[in-house]
Tab-separated table of C-alpha atoms and ligand atoms in Angstrom:
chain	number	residue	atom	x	y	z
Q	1	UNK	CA	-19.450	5.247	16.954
Q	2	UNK	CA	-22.425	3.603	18.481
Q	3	UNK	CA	-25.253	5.156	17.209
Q	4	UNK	CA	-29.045	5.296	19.046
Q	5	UNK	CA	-30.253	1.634	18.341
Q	6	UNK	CA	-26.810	0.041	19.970
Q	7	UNK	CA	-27.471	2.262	22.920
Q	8	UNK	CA	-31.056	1.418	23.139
Q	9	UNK	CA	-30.140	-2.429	23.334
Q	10	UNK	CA	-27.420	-2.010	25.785
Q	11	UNK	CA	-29.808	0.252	28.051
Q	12	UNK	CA	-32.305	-3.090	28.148
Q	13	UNK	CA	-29.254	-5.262	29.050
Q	14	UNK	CA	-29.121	-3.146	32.057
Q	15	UNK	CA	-32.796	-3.519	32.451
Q	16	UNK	CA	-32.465	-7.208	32.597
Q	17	UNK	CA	-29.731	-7.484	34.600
Q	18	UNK	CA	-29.532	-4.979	36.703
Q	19	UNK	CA	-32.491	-3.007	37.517
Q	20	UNK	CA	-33.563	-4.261	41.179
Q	21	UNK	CA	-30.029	-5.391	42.467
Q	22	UNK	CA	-27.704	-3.864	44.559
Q	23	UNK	CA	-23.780	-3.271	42.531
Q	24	UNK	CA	-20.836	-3.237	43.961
Q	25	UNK	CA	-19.305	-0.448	41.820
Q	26	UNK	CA	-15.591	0.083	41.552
Q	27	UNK	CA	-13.372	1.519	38.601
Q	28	UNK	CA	-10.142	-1.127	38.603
Q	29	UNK	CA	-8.309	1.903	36.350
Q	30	UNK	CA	-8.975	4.299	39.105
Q	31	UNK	CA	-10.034	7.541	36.875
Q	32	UNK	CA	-13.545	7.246	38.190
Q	33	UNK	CA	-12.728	6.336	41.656
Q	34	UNK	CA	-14.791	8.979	43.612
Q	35	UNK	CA	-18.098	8.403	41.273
Q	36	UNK	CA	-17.424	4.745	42.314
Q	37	UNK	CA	-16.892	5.298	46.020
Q	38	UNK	CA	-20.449	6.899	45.705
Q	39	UNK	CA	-22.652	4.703	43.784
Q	40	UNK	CA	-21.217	1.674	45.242
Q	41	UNK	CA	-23.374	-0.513	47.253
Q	42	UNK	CA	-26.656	1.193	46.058
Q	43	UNK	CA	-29.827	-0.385	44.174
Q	44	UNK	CA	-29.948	-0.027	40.431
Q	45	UNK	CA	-33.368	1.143	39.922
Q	46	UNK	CA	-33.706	2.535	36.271
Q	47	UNK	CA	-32.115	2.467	33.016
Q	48	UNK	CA	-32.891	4.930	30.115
Q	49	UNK	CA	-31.514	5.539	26.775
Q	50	UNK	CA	-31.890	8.572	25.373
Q	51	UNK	CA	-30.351	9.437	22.198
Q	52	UNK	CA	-26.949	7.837	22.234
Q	53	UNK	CA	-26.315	8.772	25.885
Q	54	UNK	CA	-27.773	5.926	28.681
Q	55	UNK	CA	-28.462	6.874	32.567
Q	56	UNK	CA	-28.730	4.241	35.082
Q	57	UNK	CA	-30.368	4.989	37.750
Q	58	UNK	CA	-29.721	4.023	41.541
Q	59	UNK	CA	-31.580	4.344	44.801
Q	60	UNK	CA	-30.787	7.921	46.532
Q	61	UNK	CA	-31.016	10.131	43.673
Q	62	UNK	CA	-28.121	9.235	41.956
Q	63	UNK	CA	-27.393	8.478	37.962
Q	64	UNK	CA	-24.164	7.381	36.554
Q	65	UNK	CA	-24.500	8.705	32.723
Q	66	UNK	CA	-22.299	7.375	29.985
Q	67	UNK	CA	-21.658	8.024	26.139
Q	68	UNK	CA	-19.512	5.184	24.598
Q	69	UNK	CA	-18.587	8.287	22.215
Q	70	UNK	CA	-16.138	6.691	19.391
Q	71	UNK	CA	-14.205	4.128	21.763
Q	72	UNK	CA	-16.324	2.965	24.537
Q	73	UNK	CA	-17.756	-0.157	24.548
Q	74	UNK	CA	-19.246	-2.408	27.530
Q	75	UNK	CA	-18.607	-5.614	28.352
Q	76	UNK	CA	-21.159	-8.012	30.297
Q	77	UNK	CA	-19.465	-11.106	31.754
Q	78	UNK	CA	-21.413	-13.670	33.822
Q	79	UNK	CA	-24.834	-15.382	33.854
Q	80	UNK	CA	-26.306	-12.897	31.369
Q	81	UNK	CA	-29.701	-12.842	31.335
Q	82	UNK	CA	-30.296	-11.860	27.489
Q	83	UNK	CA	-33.465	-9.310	26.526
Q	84	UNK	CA	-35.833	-10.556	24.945
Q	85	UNK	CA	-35.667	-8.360	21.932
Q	86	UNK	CA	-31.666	-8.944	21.870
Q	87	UNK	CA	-32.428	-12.987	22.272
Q	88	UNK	CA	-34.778	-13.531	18.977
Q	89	UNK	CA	-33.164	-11.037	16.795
Q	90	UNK	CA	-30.414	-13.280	17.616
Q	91	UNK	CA	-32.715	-16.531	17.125
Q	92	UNK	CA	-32.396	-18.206	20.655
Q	93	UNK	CA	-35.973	-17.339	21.533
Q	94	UNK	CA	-37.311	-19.600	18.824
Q	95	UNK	CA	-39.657	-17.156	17.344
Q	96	UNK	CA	-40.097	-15.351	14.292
Q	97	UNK	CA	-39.314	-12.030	14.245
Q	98	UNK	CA	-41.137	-9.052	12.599
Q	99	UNK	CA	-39.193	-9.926	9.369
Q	100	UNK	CA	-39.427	-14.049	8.730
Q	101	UNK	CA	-37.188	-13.888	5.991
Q	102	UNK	CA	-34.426	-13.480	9.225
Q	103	UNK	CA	-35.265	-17.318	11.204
Q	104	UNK	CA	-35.276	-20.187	9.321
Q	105	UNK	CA	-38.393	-21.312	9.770
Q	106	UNK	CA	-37.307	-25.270	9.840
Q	107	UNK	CA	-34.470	-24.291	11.758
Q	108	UNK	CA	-34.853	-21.651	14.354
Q	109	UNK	CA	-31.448	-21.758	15.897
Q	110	UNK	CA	-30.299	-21.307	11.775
Q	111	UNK	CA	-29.161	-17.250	12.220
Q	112	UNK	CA	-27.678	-15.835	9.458
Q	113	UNK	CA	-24.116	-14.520	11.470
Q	114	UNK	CA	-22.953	-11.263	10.055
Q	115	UNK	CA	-19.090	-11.490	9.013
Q	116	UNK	CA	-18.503	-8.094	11.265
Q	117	UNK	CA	-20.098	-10.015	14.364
Q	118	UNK	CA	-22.587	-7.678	14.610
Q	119	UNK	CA	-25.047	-10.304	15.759
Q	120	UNK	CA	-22.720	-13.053	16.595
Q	121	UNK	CA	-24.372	-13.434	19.983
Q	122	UNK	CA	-26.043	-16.069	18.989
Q	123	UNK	CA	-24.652	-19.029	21.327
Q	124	UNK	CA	-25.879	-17.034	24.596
Q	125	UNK	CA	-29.065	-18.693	26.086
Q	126	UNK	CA	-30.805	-17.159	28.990
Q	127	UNK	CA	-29.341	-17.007	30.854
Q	128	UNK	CA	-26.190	-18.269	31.007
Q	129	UNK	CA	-22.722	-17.944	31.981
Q	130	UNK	CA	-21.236	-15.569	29.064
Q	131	UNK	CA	-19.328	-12.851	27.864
Q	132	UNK	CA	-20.323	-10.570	25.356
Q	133	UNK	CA	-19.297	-7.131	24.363
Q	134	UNK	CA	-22.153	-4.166	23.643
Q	135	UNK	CA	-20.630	-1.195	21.384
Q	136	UNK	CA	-21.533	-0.463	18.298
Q	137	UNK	CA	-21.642	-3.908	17.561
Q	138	UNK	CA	-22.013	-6.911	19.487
Q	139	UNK	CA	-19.919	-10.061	20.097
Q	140	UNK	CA	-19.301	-13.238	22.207
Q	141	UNK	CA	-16.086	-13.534	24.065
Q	142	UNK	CA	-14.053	-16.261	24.897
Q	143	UNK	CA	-15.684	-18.793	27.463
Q	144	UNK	CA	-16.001	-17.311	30.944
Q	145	UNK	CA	-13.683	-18.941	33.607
Q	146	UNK	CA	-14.517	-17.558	37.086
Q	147	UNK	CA	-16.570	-15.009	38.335
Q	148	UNK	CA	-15.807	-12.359	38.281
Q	149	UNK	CA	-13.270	-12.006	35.636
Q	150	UNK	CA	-10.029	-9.969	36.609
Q	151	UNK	CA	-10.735	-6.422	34.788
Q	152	UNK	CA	-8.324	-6.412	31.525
Q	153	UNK	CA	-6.826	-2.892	30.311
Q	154	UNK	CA	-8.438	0.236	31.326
Q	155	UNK	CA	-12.152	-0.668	32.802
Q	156	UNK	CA	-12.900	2.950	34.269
Q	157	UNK	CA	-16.163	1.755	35.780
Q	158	UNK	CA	-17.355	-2.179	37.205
Q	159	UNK	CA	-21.073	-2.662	37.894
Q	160	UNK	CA	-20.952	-6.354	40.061
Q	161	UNK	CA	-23.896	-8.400	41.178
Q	162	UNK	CA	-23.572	-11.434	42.760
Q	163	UNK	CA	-23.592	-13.154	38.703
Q	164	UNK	CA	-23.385	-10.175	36.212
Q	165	UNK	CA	-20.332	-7.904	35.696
Q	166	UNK	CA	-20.429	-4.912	33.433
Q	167	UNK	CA	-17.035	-3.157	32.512
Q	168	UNK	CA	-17.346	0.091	30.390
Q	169	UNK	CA	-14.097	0.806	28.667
Q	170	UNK	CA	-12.854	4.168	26.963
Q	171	UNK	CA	-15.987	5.818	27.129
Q	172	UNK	CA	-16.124	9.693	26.398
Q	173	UNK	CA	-18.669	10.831	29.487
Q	174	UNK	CA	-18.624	8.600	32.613
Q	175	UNK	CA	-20.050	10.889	35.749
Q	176	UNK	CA	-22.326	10.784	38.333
Q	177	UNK	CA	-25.379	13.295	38.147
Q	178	UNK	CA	-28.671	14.239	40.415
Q	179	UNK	CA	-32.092	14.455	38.958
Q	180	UNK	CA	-31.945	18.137	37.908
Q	181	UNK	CA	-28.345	17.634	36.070
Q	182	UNK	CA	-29.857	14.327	34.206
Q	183	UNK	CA	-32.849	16.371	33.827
Q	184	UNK	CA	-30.945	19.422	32.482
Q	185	UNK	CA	-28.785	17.279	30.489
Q	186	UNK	CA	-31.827	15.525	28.553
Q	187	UNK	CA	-34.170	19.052	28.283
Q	188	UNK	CA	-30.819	19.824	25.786
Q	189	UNK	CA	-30.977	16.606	23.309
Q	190	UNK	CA	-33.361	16.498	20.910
Q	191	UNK	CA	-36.067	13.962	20.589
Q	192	UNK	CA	-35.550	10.525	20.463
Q	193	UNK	CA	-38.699	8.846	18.765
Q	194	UNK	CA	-38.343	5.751	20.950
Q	195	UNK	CA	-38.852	7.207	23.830
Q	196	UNK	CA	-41.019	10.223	22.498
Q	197	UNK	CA	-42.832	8.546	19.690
Q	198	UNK	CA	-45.942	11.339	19.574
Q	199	UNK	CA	-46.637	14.003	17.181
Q	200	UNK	CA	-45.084	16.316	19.590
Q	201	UNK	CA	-41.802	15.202	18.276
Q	202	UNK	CA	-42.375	15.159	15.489
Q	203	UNK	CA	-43.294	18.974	15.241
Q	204	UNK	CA	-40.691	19.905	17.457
Q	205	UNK	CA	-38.230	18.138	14.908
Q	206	UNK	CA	-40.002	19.830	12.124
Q	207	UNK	CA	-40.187	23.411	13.296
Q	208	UNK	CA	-36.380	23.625	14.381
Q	209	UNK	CA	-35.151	21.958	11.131
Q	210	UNK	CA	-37.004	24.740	9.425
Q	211	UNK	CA	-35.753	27.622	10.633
Q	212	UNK	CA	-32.246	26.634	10.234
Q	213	UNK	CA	-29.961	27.877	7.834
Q	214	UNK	CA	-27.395	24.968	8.283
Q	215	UNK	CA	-27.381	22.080	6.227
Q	216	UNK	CA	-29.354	19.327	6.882
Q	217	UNK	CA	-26.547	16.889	6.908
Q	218	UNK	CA	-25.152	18.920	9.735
Q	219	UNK	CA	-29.011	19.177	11.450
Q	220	UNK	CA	-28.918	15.464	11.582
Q	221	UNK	CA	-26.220	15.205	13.364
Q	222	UNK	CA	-26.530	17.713	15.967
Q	223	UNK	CA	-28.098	15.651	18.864
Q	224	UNK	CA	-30.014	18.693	20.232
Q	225	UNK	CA	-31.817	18.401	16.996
Q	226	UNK	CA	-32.801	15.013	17.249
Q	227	UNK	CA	-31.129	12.352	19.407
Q	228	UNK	CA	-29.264	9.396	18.264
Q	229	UNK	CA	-28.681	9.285	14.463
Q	230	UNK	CA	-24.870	8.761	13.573
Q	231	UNK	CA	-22.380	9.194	10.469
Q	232	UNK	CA	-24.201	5.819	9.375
Q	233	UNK	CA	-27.700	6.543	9.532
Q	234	UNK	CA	-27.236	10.317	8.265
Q	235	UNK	CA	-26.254	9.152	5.095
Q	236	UNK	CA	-28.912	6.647	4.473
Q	237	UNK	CA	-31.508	8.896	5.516
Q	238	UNK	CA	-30.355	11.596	3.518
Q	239	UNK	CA	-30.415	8.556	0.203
Q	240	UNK	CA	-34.146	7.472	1.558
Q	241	UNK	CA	-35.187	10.837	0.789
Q	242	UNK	CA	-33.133	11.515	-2.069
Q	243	UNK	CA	-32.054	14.951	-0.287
Q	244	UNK	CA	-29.204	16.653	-1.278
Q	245	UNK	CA	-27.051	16.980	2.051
Q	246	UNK	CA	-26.344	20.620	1.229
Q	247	UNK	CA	-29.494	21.680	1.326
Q	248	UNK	CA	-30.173	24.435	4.211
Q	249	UNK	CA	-32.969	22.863	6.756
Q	250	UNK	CA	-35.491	26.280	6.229
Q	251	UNK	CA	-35.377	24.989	2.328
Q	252	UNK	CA	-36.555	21.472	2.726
Q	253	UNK	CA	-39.913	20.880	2.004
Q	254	UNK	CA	-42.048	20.541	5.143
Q	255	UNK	CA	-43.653	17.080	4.074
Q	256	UNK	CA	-39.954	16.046	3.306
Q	257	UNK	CA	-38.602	16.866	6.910
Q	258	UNK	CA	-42.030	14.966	8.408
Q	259	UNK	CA	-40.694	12.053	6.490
Q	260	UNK	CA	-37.187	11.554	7.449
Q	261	UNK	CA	-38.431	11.761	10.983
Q	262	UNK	CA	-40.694	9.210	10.252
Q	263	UNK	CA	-37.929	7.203	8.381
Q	264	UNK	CA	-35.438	7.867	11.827
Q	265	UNK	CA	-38.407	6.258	13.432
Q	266	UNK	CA	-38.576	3.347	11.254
Q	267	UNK	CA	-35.179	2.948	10.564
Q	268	UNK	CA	-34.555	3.370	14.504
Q	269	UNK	CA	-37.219	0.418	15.471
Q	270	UNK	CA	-35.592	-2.165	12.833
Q	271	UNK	CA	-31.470	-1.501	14.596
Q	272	UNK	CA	-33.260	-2.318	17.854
Q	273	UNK	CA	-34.708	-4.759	16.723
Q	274	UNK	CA	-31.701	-6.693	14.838
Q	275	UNK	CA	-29.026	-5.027	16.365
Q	276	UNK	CA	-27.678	-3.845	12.885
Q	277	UNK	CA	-28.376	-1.122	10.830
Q	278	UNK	CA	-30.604	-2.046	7.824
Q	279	UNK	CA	-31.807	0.929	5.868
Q	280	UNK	CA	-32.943	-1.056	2.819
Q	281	UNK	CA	-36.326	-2.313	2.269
Q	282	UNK	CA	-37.886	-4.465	0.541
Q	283	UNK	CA	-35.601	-6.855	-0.221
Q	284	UNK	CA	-36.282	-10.874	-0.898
Q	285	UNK	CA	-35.858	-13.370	1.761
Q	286	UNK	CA	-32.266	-14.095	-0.002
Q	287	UNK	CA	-31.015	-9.995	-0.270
Q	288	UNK	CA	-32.629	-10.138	3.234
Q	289	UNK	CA	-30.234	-12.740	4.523
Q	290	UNK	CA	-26.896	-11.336	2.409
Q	291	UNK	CA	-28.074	-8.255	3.994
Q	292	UNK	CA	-27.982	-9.017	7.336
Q	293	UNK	CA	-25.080	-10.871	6.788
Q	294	UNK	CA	-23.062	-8.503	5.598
Q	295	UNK	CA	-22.807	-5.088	5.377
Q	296	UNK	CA	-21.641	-4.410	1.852
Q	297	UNK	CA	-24.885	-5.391	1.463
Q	298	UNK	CA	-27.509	-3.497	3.697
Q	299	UNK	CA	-26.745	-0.332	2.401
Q	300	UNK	CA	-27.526	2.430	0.214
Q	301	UNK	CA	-24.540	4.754	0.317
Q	302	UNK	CA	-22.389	4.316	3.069
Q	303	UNK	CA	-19.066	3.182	2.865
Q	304	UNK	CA	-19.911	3.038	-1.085
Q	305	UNK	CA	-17.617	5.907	-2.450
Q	306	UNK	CA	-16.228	5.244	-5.793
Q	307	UNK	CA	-19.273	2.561	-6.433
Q	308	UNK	CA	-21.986	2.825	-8.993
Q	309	UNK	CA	-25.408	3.927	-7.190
Q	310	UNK	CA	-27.956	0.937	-6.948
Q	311	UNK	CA	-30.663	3.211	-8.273
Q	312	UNK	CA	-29.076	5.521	-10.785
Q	313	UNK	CA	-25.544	3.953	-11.424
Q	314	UNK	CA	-23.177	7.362	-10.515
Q	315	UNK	CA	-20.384	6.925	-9.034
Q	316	UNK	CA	-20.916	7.144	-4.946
Q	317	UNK	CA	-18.907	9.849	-3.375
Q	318	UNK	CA	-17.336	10.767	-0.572
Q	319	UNK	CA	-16.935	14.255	1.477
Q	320	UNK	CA	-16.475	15.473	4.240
Q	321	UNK	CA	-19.150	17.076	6.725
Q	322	UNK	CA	-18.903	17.893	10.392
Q	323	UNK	CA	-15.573	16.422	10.588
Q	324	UNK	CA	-17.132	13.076	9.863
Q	325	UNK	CA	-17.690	11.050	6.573
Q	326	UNK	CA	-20.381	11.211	4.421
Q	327	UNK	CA	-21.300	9.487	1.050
Q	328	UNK	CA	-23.861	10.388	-1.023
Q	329	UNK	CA	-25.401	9.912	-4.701
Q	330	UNK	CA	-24.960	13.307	-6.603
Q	331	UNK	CA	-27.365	12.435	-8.934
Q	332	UNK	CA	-30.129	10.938	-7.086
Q	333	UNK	CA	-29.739	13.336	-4.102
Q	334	UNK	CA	-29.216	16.359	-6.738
M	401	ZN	ZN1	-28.039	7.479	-7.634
């Protein structure tokens, strides 16, 4: 499932090519005809992530929201103006990024490809006449034809400019809302320390966690807690602090709570930023690069069962929480 930092970089694809132009809005598999009928023709005006759920907003007080949930994914076809961010994490831009172990510095346009294709966008310029696929990881299609493409399978919503199409596939919420139900909807999700990066969050996260009797691998899942972490980053986290996922949220130590916000923050900033989900720092220029090119190799515990622990050397294992998978050290997180 995408998790917050895919959504984040799919919301500023919409900011780039969207925001300011009038769509034509259809869905070709018909479930979300009516929405369509009623967005269509309208100005795109705003695009916000929050969490792992993204509104776009469009002139007349209406906002299509979407959550990819597990299947969704969206796929931009056309003269695809790429975000900045999204551009040099993928090396186009030319510059070095926050990390310069990632470019080459001889050889900018030398991007280490991850074997999953979770930055494989690497041959899109801006802009230019593309395809590439936004879910929980990213990837370029197969050369672009005509414009528009004819919609393949079971595209429940198309956003068309005159040069961009977005199709969103098998997504788990597609509706359209007004200003108090988007407003409604977000008062419910917890913070999100992209978009709410104060020490208000940060307190708010604190003080629910605490009075909680439920687990705190549960708490950091529950997106009314805090928005956007996923089976992926609830396990690293969890590892980062060497926290036992067991342990009730009113039982973990305040300054330890503080600190895996701070580390959701972090961790957060760095998938936007890449477009992949690094939790481990540190690591030389070479780790850096098998790192980001695969990810056997970026992480701490997930996906890991049955391996020995890089700190300790127990056995990784493997359990069930939430209905969802989740690894963990028993000795380190003890
Ligand atoms: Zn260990």
């Amino acid at each position: 499932m995408p998790e917050g930092h895919s959504v984040h970089r799919i919301t500023r694809q919409f900011e780039r090519n969207f925001v300011g132009h009038v769509v034509h809005v259809s869905s070709p598999q018909g479930r979300f005809a009516e929405g369509a009928a009623d967005l269509d023709g309208r100005r795109v005006v705003e695009a916000r992530a929050v969490g792992k759920q993204m509104f776009l907003g469009f002139e007349g007080d209406r906002w299509l929201r979407v959550h990819l949930g597990m299947y969704g994914a969206w796929d931009f076809a056309g003269d695809i103006r790429m975000d900045a961010t999204i551009a040099s994490a993928n090396g186009r831009m030319g510059q070095t990024n926050q990390r310069g172990t990632f470019l080459d510095a001889e050889n900018p346009d030398a991007v280490v490809f991850d074997s999953a294709g979770e930055n494989s966008i690497t041959s899109i310029g801006a802009p230019r006449r593309a395809r590439l696929r936004m879910s929980e990881s990213e990837k370029a299609g197969a050369e672009l034809e005509s414009f528009p493409p004819e919609p393949v399978g079971q595209v429940r919503v198309r956003l068309l400019t005159d040069t961009v199409c977005a199709d969103l596939r098998g997504p788990t919420a597609c509706e359209v809302l007004d200003p108090a139900q988007v407003e409604a909807v977000v008062a419910k999700l917890g913070p999100d320390p992209l978009l709410d990066p104060g020490a208000a969050s940060e307190e708010r996260f604190t003080g629910v966690v605490r009075r909680k009797p439920t687990p705190i691998g549960l708490l950091l899942m529950d997106q009314n807690v805090v928005a956007g972490i996923g089976n992926v980053y609830r396990a690293e986290l969890l590892f980062r602090a060497r926290l036992n996922p067991h342990t009730p949220g009113k039982l973990v130590p305040e300054e330890v709570v503080r600190g895996l916000w701070r580390d959701w923050a972090k961790l957060l900033a760095i998938g936007v930023e890449t477009g992949q989900m690094m939790t481990m720092d540190d690591l030389g220029p070479e780790a850096y690069r098998a790192a980001m090119a695969s990810r056997d190799d970026r992480h701490w515990v997930y996906k890991r069962e049955g391996l020995p622990c890089r700190v300790c050397g127990t056995n990784i294992v493997l359990e069930e929480m939430g209905a969802r998978k989740l690894y963990w050290c028993p000795r380190c997180q003890a």
